[in-house]
Amino acid sequence: MVGPVSNQTVQQSAEEISKLSRSVEPKASVPKSVTLVATGDILMHNTQIWSGQQADGSYNFKHFFSSVKPLLEYGDYTSANFEAAMAGGESGYTGYPKFNSPDEVATTLKNAGYDLIVTSNNHILDRGYSGAIRTMRVLRNAGLDIVGTYQSQEERDTYFVKDLDGVRVGYLAYSYGTNGVPVPKEQPYFFNFLNKEIILKDIAQLRPKVDVLVLVLHWGVEYSLQPTAEQRELARLFLENGADVILGSHPHVIQPMEIVNIDNQDKLVVYSMGNFIGDQHGVDRNSGVILNITFQKDQTKGETLLKEVSYTPTYSHSYFENKRRQFRVVSVEDAIRKIQEGKDPYLKSSDLAVLKQVLAQTQKQLGIPYKQDI
């Protein structure tokens, strides 16, 4: 039988509980990390289209990215710039200068690990406005997000934001032009032209809504290994006004990567990520990169900071299989290792010098990976 409890006992118990509660520190909030993956231009030349044509008239391009699929799926969200229309086969499938690709390219991109496709570039109107609208529909039907072109003013002004497990990432995308093809006067909202004042306005409106703001710019001089002075000035301006990352495309070669410190906060600009896949000539034009950008969000402080930037040099490799020319993207370092070990039937010892040149040039352009202890 339990006896009566005295007031003194109750008081002592209360004091002990109070001491215990004071001794237990509140559990710290675990920081959240998110890794964004990005690649450069995805081109579809005639030879690439032919490489995927099947006997029944359909197309299969799964060989394009099979070697790098694990790398594309490594992060939380993967993006690329796709430079072609998918306007249907009625007008014919063509490469340069007016690109029009089979719909199967969209499912290939999705199955490879891509999540977001940038459509604001100089080839989106290669089959006119109706072709561009169809391209957007095909990409979305494949399960891909798109940014840079819009079907209404409301859609354009909403801004694209992706919530990645509590880390809100916003993407804005712009291009210098459309190869002279006019945007319809009735749909001025359709295409994001690279206009400094408009970009600054968009950054200002999007910034309060996101933890990370990524700016994708289709700009620069084709085949130049360096950005222009104007590009450097614009990059600095956009970073100072709220962008966290600037990803460049259009030159078709890799240009430098820089870490820029703004108000004691590190930010990233890659002036051009080069070609990811295509059939252009020359080592530089077949060099690309898979970029990994990691941010860490301190949920207590509400602060999100750049934590790490790393990259995998890639090469757009053309080879023959069953007397037919094929294309694929390979990791340069992985390809070098496989040549040395004799483990890839499509790579020859004569490819070694080219791959080593790609590796050296890419590392020269992008520099050492970035890592910050947070």
mmCIF file of C-alpha atoms in Angstrom:
data_model
loop_
_atom_site.group_PDB
_atom_site.id
_atom_site.type_symbol
_atom_site.label_atom_id
_atom_site.label_comp_id
_atom_site.label_asym_id
_atom_site.label_seq_id
_atom_site.Cartn_x
_atom_site.Cartn_y
_atom_site.Cartn_z
ATOM 1 C CA MET A 1 0.000 0.000 0.000
ATOM 2 C CA VAL A 2 1.337 3.409 -0.958
ATOM 3 C CA GLY A 3 1.375 5.921 1.877
ATOM 4 C CA PRO A 4 0.410 9.602 1.694
ATOM 5 C CA VAL A 5 2.769 11.945 -0.161
ATOM 6 C CA SER A 6 3.960 14.920 1.827
ATOM 7 C CA ASN A 7 4.106 18.479 0.487
ATOM 8 C CA GLN A 8 7.863 18.411 1.060
ATOM 9 C CA THR A 9 8.198 15.343 -1.181
ATOM 10 C CA VAL A 10 6.154 17.001 -3.926
ATOM 11 C CA GLN A 11 8.274 20.148 -3.686
ATOM 12 C CA GLN A 12 11.510 18.139 -3.875
ATOM 13 C CA SER A 13 10.243 16.213 -6.920
ATOM 14 C CA ALA A 14 9.247 19.429 -8.663
ATOM 15 C CA GLU A 15 12.690 20.920 -8.060
ATOM 16 C CA GLU A 16 14.395 17.797 -9.418
ATOM 17 C CA ILE A 17 12.233 17.862 -12.556
ATOM 18 C CA SER A 18 13.002 21.549 -13.009
ATOM 19 C CA LYS A 19 16.746 20.920 -12.701
ATOM 20 C CA LEU A 20 16.511 18.018 -15.145
ATOM 21 C CA SER A 21 14.633 20.079 -17.707
ATOM 22 C CA ARG A 22 17.203 22.862 -17.435
ATOM 23 C CA SER A 23 20.059 20.401 -17.930
ATOM 24 C CA VAL A 24 18.609 19.011 -21.171
ATOM 25 C CA GLU A 25 19.601 21.269 -24.069
ATOM 26 C CA PRO A 26 17.038 21.730 -26.842
ATOM 27 C CA LYS A 27 17.811 19.561 -29.866
ATOM 28 C CA ALA A 28 19.553 21.565 -32.563
ATOM 29 C CA SER A 29 17.833 21.787 -35.938
ATOM 30 C CA VAL A 30 19.636 19.627 -38.492
ATOM 31 C CA PRO A 31 20.787 21.702 -41.511
ATOM 32 C CA LYS A 32 19.303 20.680 -44.844
ATOM 33 C CA SER A 33 21.471 20.253 -47.915
ATOM 34 C CA VAL A 34 20.373 20.281 -51.535
ATOM 35 C CA THR A 35 22.512 19.492 -54.577
ATOM 36 C CA LEU A 36 21.677 21.004 -57.943
ATOM 37 C CA VAL A 37 23.118 19.292 -61.023
ATOM 38 C CA ALA A 38 23.544 21.160 -64.307
ATOM 39 C CA THR A 39 24.911 20.408 -67.757
ATOM 40 C CA GLY A 40 25.461 22.519 -70.840
ATOM 41 C CA ASP A 41 23.928 22.554 -74.311
ATOM 42 C CA ILE A 42 22.086 19.535 -75.660
ATOM 43 C CA LEU A 43 22.233 19.712 -79.458
ATOM 44 C CA MET A 44 20.536 17.458 -82.015
ATOM 45 C CA HIS A 45 22.340 17.470 -85.350
ATOM 46 C CA ASN A 46 21.204 15.399 -88.338
ATOM 47 C CA THR A 47 23.732 12.678 -87.599
ATOM 48 C CA GLN A 48 22.393 12.322 -84.064
ATOM 49 C CA ILE A 49 18.817 12.070 -85.301
ATOM 50 C CA TRP A 50 19.820 9.382 -87.805
ATOM 51 C CA SER A 51 21.668 7.457 -85.086
ATOM 52 C CA GLY A 52 18.407 6.863 -83.236
ATOM 53 C CA GLN A 53 16.168 5.932 -86.161
ATOM 54 C CA GLN A 54 14.662 2.450 -85.860
ATOM 55 C CA ALA A 55 13.405 0.088 -88.575
ATOM 56 C CA ASP A 56 9.765 0.856 -87.752
ATOM 57 C CA GLY A 57 10.283 4.607 -88.110
ATOM 58 C CA SER A 58 10.436 5.338 -84.384
ATOM 59 C CA TYR A 59 13.481 6.753 -82.587
ATOM 60 C CA ASN A 60 15.574 5.553 -79.673
ATOM 61 C CA PHE A 61 18.247 7.761 -78.139
ATOM 62 C CA LYS A 62 18.828 5.977 -74.832
ATOM 63 C CA HIS A 63 22.479 5.397 -75.754
ATOM 64 C CA PHE A 64 23.129 9.155 -75.520
ATOM 65 C CA PHE A 65 23.294 9.334 -71.729
ATOM 66 C CA SER A 66 23.449 5.731 -70.489
ATOM 67 C CA SER A 67 27.112 6.046 -69.450
ATOM 68 C CA VAL A 68 26.493 9.138 -67.295
ATOM 69 C CA LYS A 69 22.969 8.428 -66.028
ATOM 70 C CA PRO A 70 24.156 7.790 -62.416
ATOM 71 C CA LEU A 71 25.927 11.166 -62.443
ATOM 72 C CA LEU A 72 22.831 12.975 -63.727
ATOM 73 C CA GLU A 73 20.740 11.313 -61.024
ATOM 74 C CA TYR A 74 23.256 12.051 -58.260
ATOM 75 C CA GLY A 75 21.720 15.281 -57.002
ATOM 76 C CA ASP A 76 18.269 16.505 -56.061
ATOM 77 C CA TYR A 77 17.424 18.402 -59.250
ATOM 78 C CA THR A 78 19.088 18.290 -62.680
ATOM 79 C CA SER A 79 18.849 20.848 -65.486
ATOM 80 C CA ALA A 80 20.080 21.381 -69.053
ATOM 81 C CA ASN A 81 19.692 23.746 -71.990
ATOM 82 C CA PHE A 82 17.948 22.037 -74.927
ATOM 83 C CA GLU A 83 18.574 23.755 -78.275
ATOM 84 C CA ALA A 84 15.930 22.449 -80.642
ATOM 85 C CA ALA A 85 12.244 22.394 -81.376
ATOM 86 C CA MET A 86 10.064 19.295 -81.166
ATOM 87 C CA ALA A 87 7.406 20.475 -83.579
ATOM 88 C CA GLY A 88 6.423 17.086 -84.996
ATOM 89 C CA GLY A 89 7.575 15.195 -88.059
ATOM 90 C CA GLU A 90 5.362 16.906 -90.631
ATOM 91 C CA SER A 91 8.054 19.446 -91.536
ATOM 92 C CA GLY A 92 10.847 16.891 -91.233
ATOM 93 C CA TYR A 93 13.448 16.263 -88.551
ATOM 94 C CA THR A 94 16.505 18.418 -89.097
ATOM 95 C CA GLY A 95 19.678 19.587 -87.424
ATOM 96 C CA TYR A 96 21.577 22.816 -88.009
ATOM 97 C CA PRO A 97 20.611 25.528 -88.814
ATOM 98 C CA LYS A 98 16.895 24.961 -88.046
ATOM 99 C CA PHE A 99 16.689 22.219 -85.438
ATOM 100 C CA ASN A 100 13.620 19.977 -85.143
ATOM 101 C CA SER A 101 13.917 16.765 -83.148
ATOM 102 C CA PRO A 102 11.709 13.691 -82.634
ATOM 103 C CA ASP A 103 9.514 13.634 -79.529
ATOM 104 C CA GLU A 104 11.512 10.681 -78.220
ATOM 105 C CA VAL A 105 14.250 13.117 -77.196
ATOM 106 C CA ALA A 106 12.003 14.358 -74.375
ATOM 107 C CA THR A 107 11.540 10.909 -72.839
ATOM 108 C CA THR A 108 15.264 10.272 -73.302
ATOM 109 C CA LEU A 109 16.043 13.376 -71.238
ATOM 110 C CA LYS A 110 13.597 12.378 -68.522
ATOM 111 C CA ASN A 111 14.843 8.790 -68.352
ATOM 112 C CA ALA A 112 18.455 10.006 -68.204
ATOM 113 C CA GLY A 113 17.743 11.876 -64.975
ATOM 114 C CA TYR A 114 16.883 15.402 -66.088
ATOM 115 C CA ASP A 115 14.201 17.356 -64.225
ATOM 116 C CA LEU A 116 14.308 20.857 -65.748
ATOM 117 C CA ILE A 117 14.829 21.942 -69.356
ATOM 118 C CA VAL A 118 15.761 25.523 -70.232
ATOM 119 C CA THR A 119 13.967 26.643 -73.400
ATOM 120 C CA SER A 120 14.971 30.312 -73.658
ATOM 121 C CA ASN A 121 17.612 30.026 -76.369
ATOM 122 C CA ASN A 122 18.134 31.009 -79.991
ATOM 123 C CA HIS A 123 16.664 27.774 -81.392
ATOM 124 C CA ILE A 124 13.309 27.476 -79.608
ATOM 125 C CA LEU A 125 11.567 29.240 -82.534
ATOM 126 C CA ASP A 126 13.247 27.153 -85.253
ATOM 127 C CA ARG A 127 9.770 25.906 -86.232
ATOM 128 C CA GLY A 128 7.945 29.090 -85.340
ATOM 129 C CA TYR A 129 5.696 29.932 -82.420
ATOM 130 C CA SER A 130 3.361 26.958 -82.869
ATOM 131 C CA GLY A 131 6.378 24.647 -82.958
ATOM 132 C CA ALA A 132 7.698 26.191 -79.759
ATOM 133 C CA ILE A 133 4.376 25.717 -77.978
ATOM 134 C CA ARG A 134 4.317 22.087 -79.080
ATOM 135 C CA THR A 135 7.894 21.667 -77.844
ATOM 136 C CA MET A 136 6.872 22.909 -74.416
ATOM 137 C CA ARG A 137 3.915 20.523 -74.356
ATOM 138 C CA VAL A 138 6.050 17.527 -75.360
ATOM 139 C CA LEU A 139 8.590 18.282 -72.630
ATOM 140 C CA ARG A 140 5.889 18.640 -69.984
ATOM 141 C CA ASN A 141 4.123 15.476 -71.116
ATOM 142 C CA ALA A 142 7.416 13.648 -70.571
ATOM 143 C CA GLY A 143 7.386 14.827 -66.944
ATOM 144 C CA LEU A 144 9.923 17.615 -67.330
ATOM 145 C CA ASP A 145 9.743 21.135 -65.914
ATOM 146 C CA ILE A 146 10.608 24.021 -68.242
ATOM 147 C CA VAL A 147 11.761 27.595 -67.718
ATOM 148 C CA GLY A 148 12.376 30.535 -70.036
ATOM 149 C CA THR A 149 9.306 30.364 -72.312
ATOM 150 C CA TYR A 150 5.666 30.823 -71.311
ATOM 151 C CA GLN A 151 2.135 30.354 -72.617
ATOM 152 C CA SER A 152 0.562 33.276 -70.756
ATOM 153 C CA GLN A 153 1.465 36.488 -68.965
ATOM 154 C CA GLU A 154 0.274 34.922 -65.720
ATOM 155 C CA GLU A 155 2.618 31.962 -66.144
ATOM 156 C CA ARG A 156 5.520 34.261 -66.964
ATOM 157 C CA ASP A 157 4.899 36.439 -63.892
ATOM 158 C CA THR A 158 4.422 33.520 -61.485
ATOM 159 C CA TYR A 159 8.126 32.510 -61.581
ATOM 160 C CA PHE A 160 9.349 28.945 -61.397
ATOM 161 C CA VAL A 161 10.118 27.707 -57.873
ATOM 162 C CA LYS A 162 10.940 24.118 -56.895
ATOM 163 C CA ASP A 163 10.621 23.004 -53.279
ATOM 164 C CA LEU A 164 13.347 20.443 -52.641
ATOM 165 C CA ASP A 165 12.596 19.011 -49.204
ATOM 166 C CA GLY A 166 12.085 22.419 -47.661
ATOM 167 C CA VAL A 167 14.727 24.270 -49.680
ATOM 168 C CA ARG A 168 12.992 26.546 -52.172
ATOM 169 C CA VAL A 169 14.991 26.997 -55.392
ATOM 170 C CA GLY A 170 13.945 29.553 -57.994
ATOM 171 C CA TYR A 171 15.085 29.510 -61.628
ATOM 172 C CA LEU A 172 15.094 32.441 -64.054
ATOM 173 C CA ALA A 173 16.248 31.973 -67.669
ATOM 174 C CA TYR A 174 16.949 34.452 -70.475
ATOM 175 C CA SER A 175 18.487 34.505 -73.968
ATOM 176 C CA TYR A 176 20.183 37.148 -76.097
ATOM 177 C CA GLY A 177 17.825 36.393 -78.999
ATOM 178 C CA THR A 178 15.994 34.002 -81.317
ATOM 179 C CA ASN A 179 18.140 34.024 -84.480
ATOM 180 C CA GLY A 180 16.008 36.794 -85.920
ATOM 181 C CA VAL A 181 12.722 34.888 -85.698
ATOM 182 C CA PRO A 182 10.233 37.352 -84.208
ATOM 183 C CA VAL A 183 8.196 36.619 -81.110
ATOM 184 C CA PRO A 184 4.509 37.159 -82.006
ATOM 185 C CA LYS A 185 3.295 40.618 -81.055
ATOM 186 C CA GLU A 186 0.217 39.051 -79.469
ATOM 187 C CA GLN A 187 2.398 36.942 -77.124
ATOM 188 C CA PRO A 188 5.166 39.281 -75.871
ATOM 189 C CA TYR A 189 5.334 37.271 -72.638
ATOM 190 C CA PHE A 190 6.386 34.102 -74.495
ATOM 191 C CA PHE A 191 10.163 34.572 -74.500
ATOM 192 C CA ASN A 192 12.583 35.916 -71.896
ATOM 193 C CA PHE A 193 15.004 38.203 -73.701
ATOM 194 C CA LEU A 194 18.238 39.090 -71.912
ATOM 195 C CA ASN A 195 17.377 42.595 -70.719
ATOM 196 C CA LYS A 196 19.272 43.981 -67.734
ATOM 197 C CA GLU A 197 16.400 46.005 -66.273
ATOM 198 C CA ILE A 198 13.885 43.176 -66.636
ATOM 199 C CA ILE A 199 16.259 40.657 -65.065
ATOM 200 C CA LEU A 200 16.914 42.935 -62.090
ATOM 201 C CA LYS A 201 13.172 43.412 -61.632
ATOM 202 C CA ASP A 202 12.553 39.652 -61.784
ATOM 203 C CA ILE A 203 15.344 38.959 -59.293
ATOM 204 C CA ALA A 204 13.905 41.541 -56.883
ATOM 205 C CA GLN A 205 10.441 39.978 -57.062
ATOM 206 C CA LEU A 206 11.598 36.360 -56.809
ATOM 207 C CA ARG A 207 14.320 36.774 -54.162
ATOM 208 C CA PRO A 208 12.017 36.998 -51.087
ATOM 209 C CA LYS A 209 10.234 33.798 -52.142
ATOM 210 C CA VAL A 210 13.255 31.479 -52.378
ATOM 211 C CA ASP A 211 16.274 30.193 -50.491
ATOM 212 C CA VAL A 212 18.379 29.816 -53.649
ATOM 213 C CA LEU A 213 18.071 31.831 -56.866
ATOM 214 C CA VAL A 214 19.575 30.384 -60.059
ATOM 215 C CA LEU A 215 19.980 32.546 -63.153
ATOM 216 C CA VAL A 216 20.449 30.751 -66.498
ATOM 217 C CA LEU A 217 21.764 33.000 -69.269
ATOM 218 C CA HIS A 218 22.084 32.129 -72.961
ATOM 219 C CA TRP A 219 24.766 34.637 -73.869
ATOM 220 C CA GLY A 220 28.326 35.296 -74.951
ATOM 221 C CA VAL A 221 30.432 34.760 -78.055
ATOM 222 C CA GLU A 222 30.296 31.387 -79.781
ATOM 223 C CA TYR A 223 33.501 29.321 -79.538
ATOM 224 C CA SER A 224 35.284 31.909 -77.395
ATOM 225 C CA LEU A 225 37.027 30.424 -74.364
ATOM 226 C CA GLN A 226 36.564 33.615 -72.333
ATOM 227 C CA PRO A 227 33.545 35.766 -71.441
ATOM 228 C CA THR A 228 33.389 39.374 -72.555
ATOM 229 C CA ALA A 229 33.964 42.310 -70.218
ATOM 230 C CA GLU A 230 30.245 43.087 -70.467
ATOM 231 C CA GLN A 231 29.354 39.566 -69.321
ATOM 232 C CA ARG A 232 31.609 39.886 -66.294
ATOM 233 C CA GLU A 233 30.004 43.219 -65.399
ATOM 234 C CA LEU A 234 26.491 41.828 -65.777
ATOM 235 C CA ALA A 235 27.323 38.736 -63.735
ATOM 236 C CA ARG A 236 28.620 40.877 -60.891
ATOM 237 C CA LEU A 237 25.537 43.101 -61.055
ATOM 238 C CA PHE A 238 23.104 40.180 -60.954
ATOM 239 C CA LEU A 239 24.954 38.505 -58.067
ATOM 240 C CA GLU A 240 25.043 41.766 -56.118
ATOM 241 C CA ASN A 241 21.297 42.111 -56.569
ATOM 242 C CA GLY A 242 20.284 38.684 -55.322
ATOM 243 C CA ALA A 243 21.243 35.858 -57.676
ATOM 244 C CA ASP A 244 23.149 32.994 -56.016
ATOM 245 C CA VAL A 245 24.194 31.093 -59.143
ATOM 246 C CA ILE A 246 24.665 32.086 -62.786
ATOM 247 C CA LEU A 247 24.854 29.281 -65.351
ATOM 248 C CA GLY A 248 25.852 30.232 -68.892
ATOM 249 C CA SER A 249 25.237 28.587 -72.250
ATOM 250 C CA HIS A 250 25.527 29.328 -76.006
ATOM 251 C CA PRO A 251 29.327 29.586 -76.666
ATOM 252 C CA HIS A 252 29.452 25.763 -77.177
ATOM 253 C CA VAL A 253 32.766 25.640 -75.310
ATOM 254 C CA ILE A 254 33.577 25.701 -71.609
ATOM 255 C CA GLN A 255 34.349 29.102 -70.134
ATOM 256 C CA PRO A 256 35.698 29.899 -66.633
ATOM 257 C CA MET A 257 34.006 29.263 -63.313
ATOM 258 C CA GLU A 258 34.328 31.903 -60.592
ATOM 259 C CA ILE A 259 33.400 32.161 -56.924
ATOM 260 C CA VAL A 260 32.360 35.745 -56.211
ATOM 261 C CA ASN A 261 32.081 37.020 -52.644
ATOM 262 C CA ILE A 262 29.194 39.434 -52.144
ATOM 263 C CA ASP A 263 28.681 40.836 -48.618
ATOM 264 C CA ASN A 264 30.670 37.943 -47.092
ATOM 265 C CA GLN A 265 28.606 35.373 -48.974
ATOM 266 C CA ASP A 266 30.125 33.222 -51.729
ATOM 267 C CA LYS A 267 28.242 32.973 -55.017
ATOM 268 C CA LEU A 268 28.891 31.060 -58.242
ATOM 269 C CA VAL A 269 29.123 31.959 -61.912
ATOM 270 C CA VAL A 270 29.990 29.560 -64.738
ATOM 271 C CA TYR A 271 30.091 31.676 -67.885
ATOM 272 C CA SER A 272 29.542 28.690 -70.183
ATOM 273 C CA MET A 273 29.151 24.980 -69.464
ATOM 274 C CA GLY A 274 29.969 23.998 -73.048
ATOM 275 C CA ASN A 275 28.275 21.344 -75.165
ATOM 276 C CA PHE A 276 27.000 18.287 -73.354
ATOM 277 C CA ILE A 277 26.160 16.365 -76.519
ATOM 278 C CA GLY A 278 26.294 17.300 -80.191
ATOM 279 C CA ASP A 279 28.169 16.693 -83.416
ATOM 280 C CA GLN A 280 30.391 19.718 -83.727
ATOM 281 C CA HIS A 281 34.055 19.445 -84.673
ATOM 282 C CA GLY A 282 37.011 20.052 -82.394
ATOM 283 C CA VAL A 283 38.028 19.072 -78.895
ATOM 284 C CA ASP A 284 36.691 22.248 -77.265
ATOM 285 C CA ARG A 285 33.243 21.872 -78.859
ATOM 286 C CA ASN A 286 32.896 18.287 -77.666
ATOM 287 C CA SER A 287 33.911 19.125 -74.097
ATOM 288 C CA GLY A 288 31.269 19.476 -71.431
ATOM 289 C CA VAL A 289 30.703 19.224 -67.728
ATOM 290 C CA ILE A 290 28.332 17.831 -65.124
ATOM 291 C CA LEU A 291 28.223 20.475 -62.432
ATOM 292 C CA ASN A 292 27.241 19.722 -58.819
ATOM 293 C CA ILE A 293 26.247 22.703 -56.672
ATOM 294 C CA THR A 294 25.414 22.064 -53.017
ATOM 295 C CA PHE A 295 23.659 24.527 -50.732
ATOM 296 C CA GLN A 296 23.073 24.122 -46.999
ATOM 297 C CA LYS A 297 20.102 25.673 -45.231
ATOM 298 C CA ASP A 298 20.321 26.543 -41.539
ATOM 299 C CA GLN A 299 16.686 26.200 -40.494
ATOM 300 C CA THR A 300 17.266 28.012 -37.209
ATOM 301 C CA LYS A 301 18.796 31.099 -38.803
ATOM 302 C CA GLY A 302 16.809 30.826 -42.019
ATOM 303 C CA GLU A 303 20.075 31.179 -43.926
ATOM 304 C CA THR A 304 21.085 29.215 -47.024
ATOM 305 C CA LEU A 305 24.737 29.231 -48.097
ATOM 306 C CA LEU A 306 26.828 27.793 -50.912
ATOM 307 C CA LYS A 307 28.609 24.782 -49.446
ATOM 308 C CA GLU A 308 30.313 22.936 -52.295
ATOM 309 C CA VAL A 309 30.874 23.046 -56.060
ATOM 310 C CA SER A 310 32.341 20.070 -57.903
ATOM 311 C CA TYR A 311 32.296 18.900 -61.496
ATOM 312 C CA THR A 312 32.822 15.932 -63.783
ATOM 313 C CA PRO A 313 34.501 16.692 -67.144
ATOM 314 C CA THR A 314 32.609 15.034 -70.011
ATOM 315 C CA TYR A 315 33.174 14.324 -73.690
ATOM 316 C CA SER A 316 30.656 13.951 -76.510
ATOM 317 C CA HIS A 317 31.938 10.716 -78.017
ATOM 318 C CA SER A 318 31.163 9.592 -81.572
ATOM 319 C CA TYR A 319 31.714 5.914 -82.371
ATOM 320 C CA PHE A 320 30.552 3.140 -84.689
ATOM 321 C CA GLU A 321 28.347 0.221 -83.714
ATOM 322 C CA ASN A 322 27.150 -2.303 -86.307
ATOM 323 C CA LYS A 323 28.531 -0.010 -89.039
ATOM 324 C CA ARG A 324 26.344 2.809 -87.767
ATOM 325 C CA ARG A 325 27.570 6.057 -86.275
ATOM 326 C CA GLN A 326 26.410 6.600 -82.698
ATOM 327 C CA PHE A 327 26.798 9.261 -80.020
ATOM 328 C CA ARG A 328 27.117 9.205 -76.260
ATOM 329 C CA VAL A 329 28.376 11.297 -73.361
ATOM 330 C CA VAL A 330 31.200 9.820 -71.294
ATOM 331 C CA SER A 331 32.923 10.891 -68.114
ATOM 332 C CA VAL A 332 36.445 11.801 -69.236
ATOM 333 C CA GLU A 333 38.237 10.341 -66.230
ATOM 334 C CA ASP A 334 36.131 7.182 -66.365
ATOM 335 C CA ALA A 335 36.826 6.816 -70.088
ATOM 336 C CA ILE A 336 40.582 7.207 -69.570
ATOM 337 C CA ARG A 337 40.514 4.503 -66.912
ATOM 338 C CA LYS A 338 38.512 2.138 -69.129
ATOM 339 C CA ILE A 339 40.938 2.591 -72.021
ATOM 340 C CA GLN A 340 43.859 1.784 -69.748
ATOM 341 C CA GLU A 341 42.032 -1.296 -68.442
ATOM 342 C CA GLY A 342 40.666 -2.329 -71.840
ATOM 343 C CA LYS A 343 37.077 -2.307 -70.596
ATOM 344 C CA ASP A 344 35.273 -0.243 -73.253
ATOM 345 C CA PRO A 345 34.878 -1.712 -76.764
ATOM 346 C CA TYR A 346 34.124 1.704 -78.275
ATOM 347 C CA LEU A 347 37.189 3.506 -76.930
ATOM 348 C CA LYS A 348 40.587 2.992 -78.535
ATOM 349 C CA SER A 349 44.090 3.726 -77.291
ATOM 350 C CA SER A 350 44.222 6.483 -79.908
ATOM 351 C CA ASP A 351 41.409 8.262 -78.007
ATOM 352 C CA LEU A 352 43.594 8.601 -74.926
ATOM 353 C CA ALA A 353 45.455 11.731 -76.050
ATOM 354 C CA VAL A 354 42.209 13.548 -76.902
ATOM 355 C CA LEU A 355 40.593 12.649 -73.586
ATOM 356 C CA LYS A 356 43.636 13.797 -71.639
ATOM 357 C CA GLN A 357 43.541 17.074 -73.564
ATOM 358 C CA VAL A 358 39.842 17.509 -72.684
ATOM 359 C CA LEU A 359 40.570 16.823 -69.026
ATOM 360 C CA ALA A 360 43.436 19.309 -68.858
ATOM 361 C CA GLN A 361 41.523 22.042 -70.697
ATOM 362 C CA THR A 362 38.384 21.606 -68.569
ATOM 363 C CA GLN A 363 40.356 21.738 -65.335
ATOM 364 C CA LYS A 364 42.179 24.824 -66.584
ATOM 365 C CA GLN A 365 38.897 26.588 -67.361
ATOM 366 C CA LEU A 366 36.969 25.601 -64.235
ATOM 367 C CA GLY A 367 39.785 25.452 -61.694
ATOM 368 C CA ILE A 368 39.753 23.552 -58.433
ATOM 369 C CA PRO A 369 36.451 22.464 -56.856
ATOM 370 C CA TYR A 370 35.031 24.705 -54.120
ATOM 371 C CA LYS A 371 34.191 23.662 -50.566
ATOM 372 C CA GLN A 372 33.247 25.744 -47.547
ATOM 373 C CA ASP A 373 32.992 24.560 -43.954
ATOM 374 C CA ILE A 374 29.660 25.780 -42.637
#
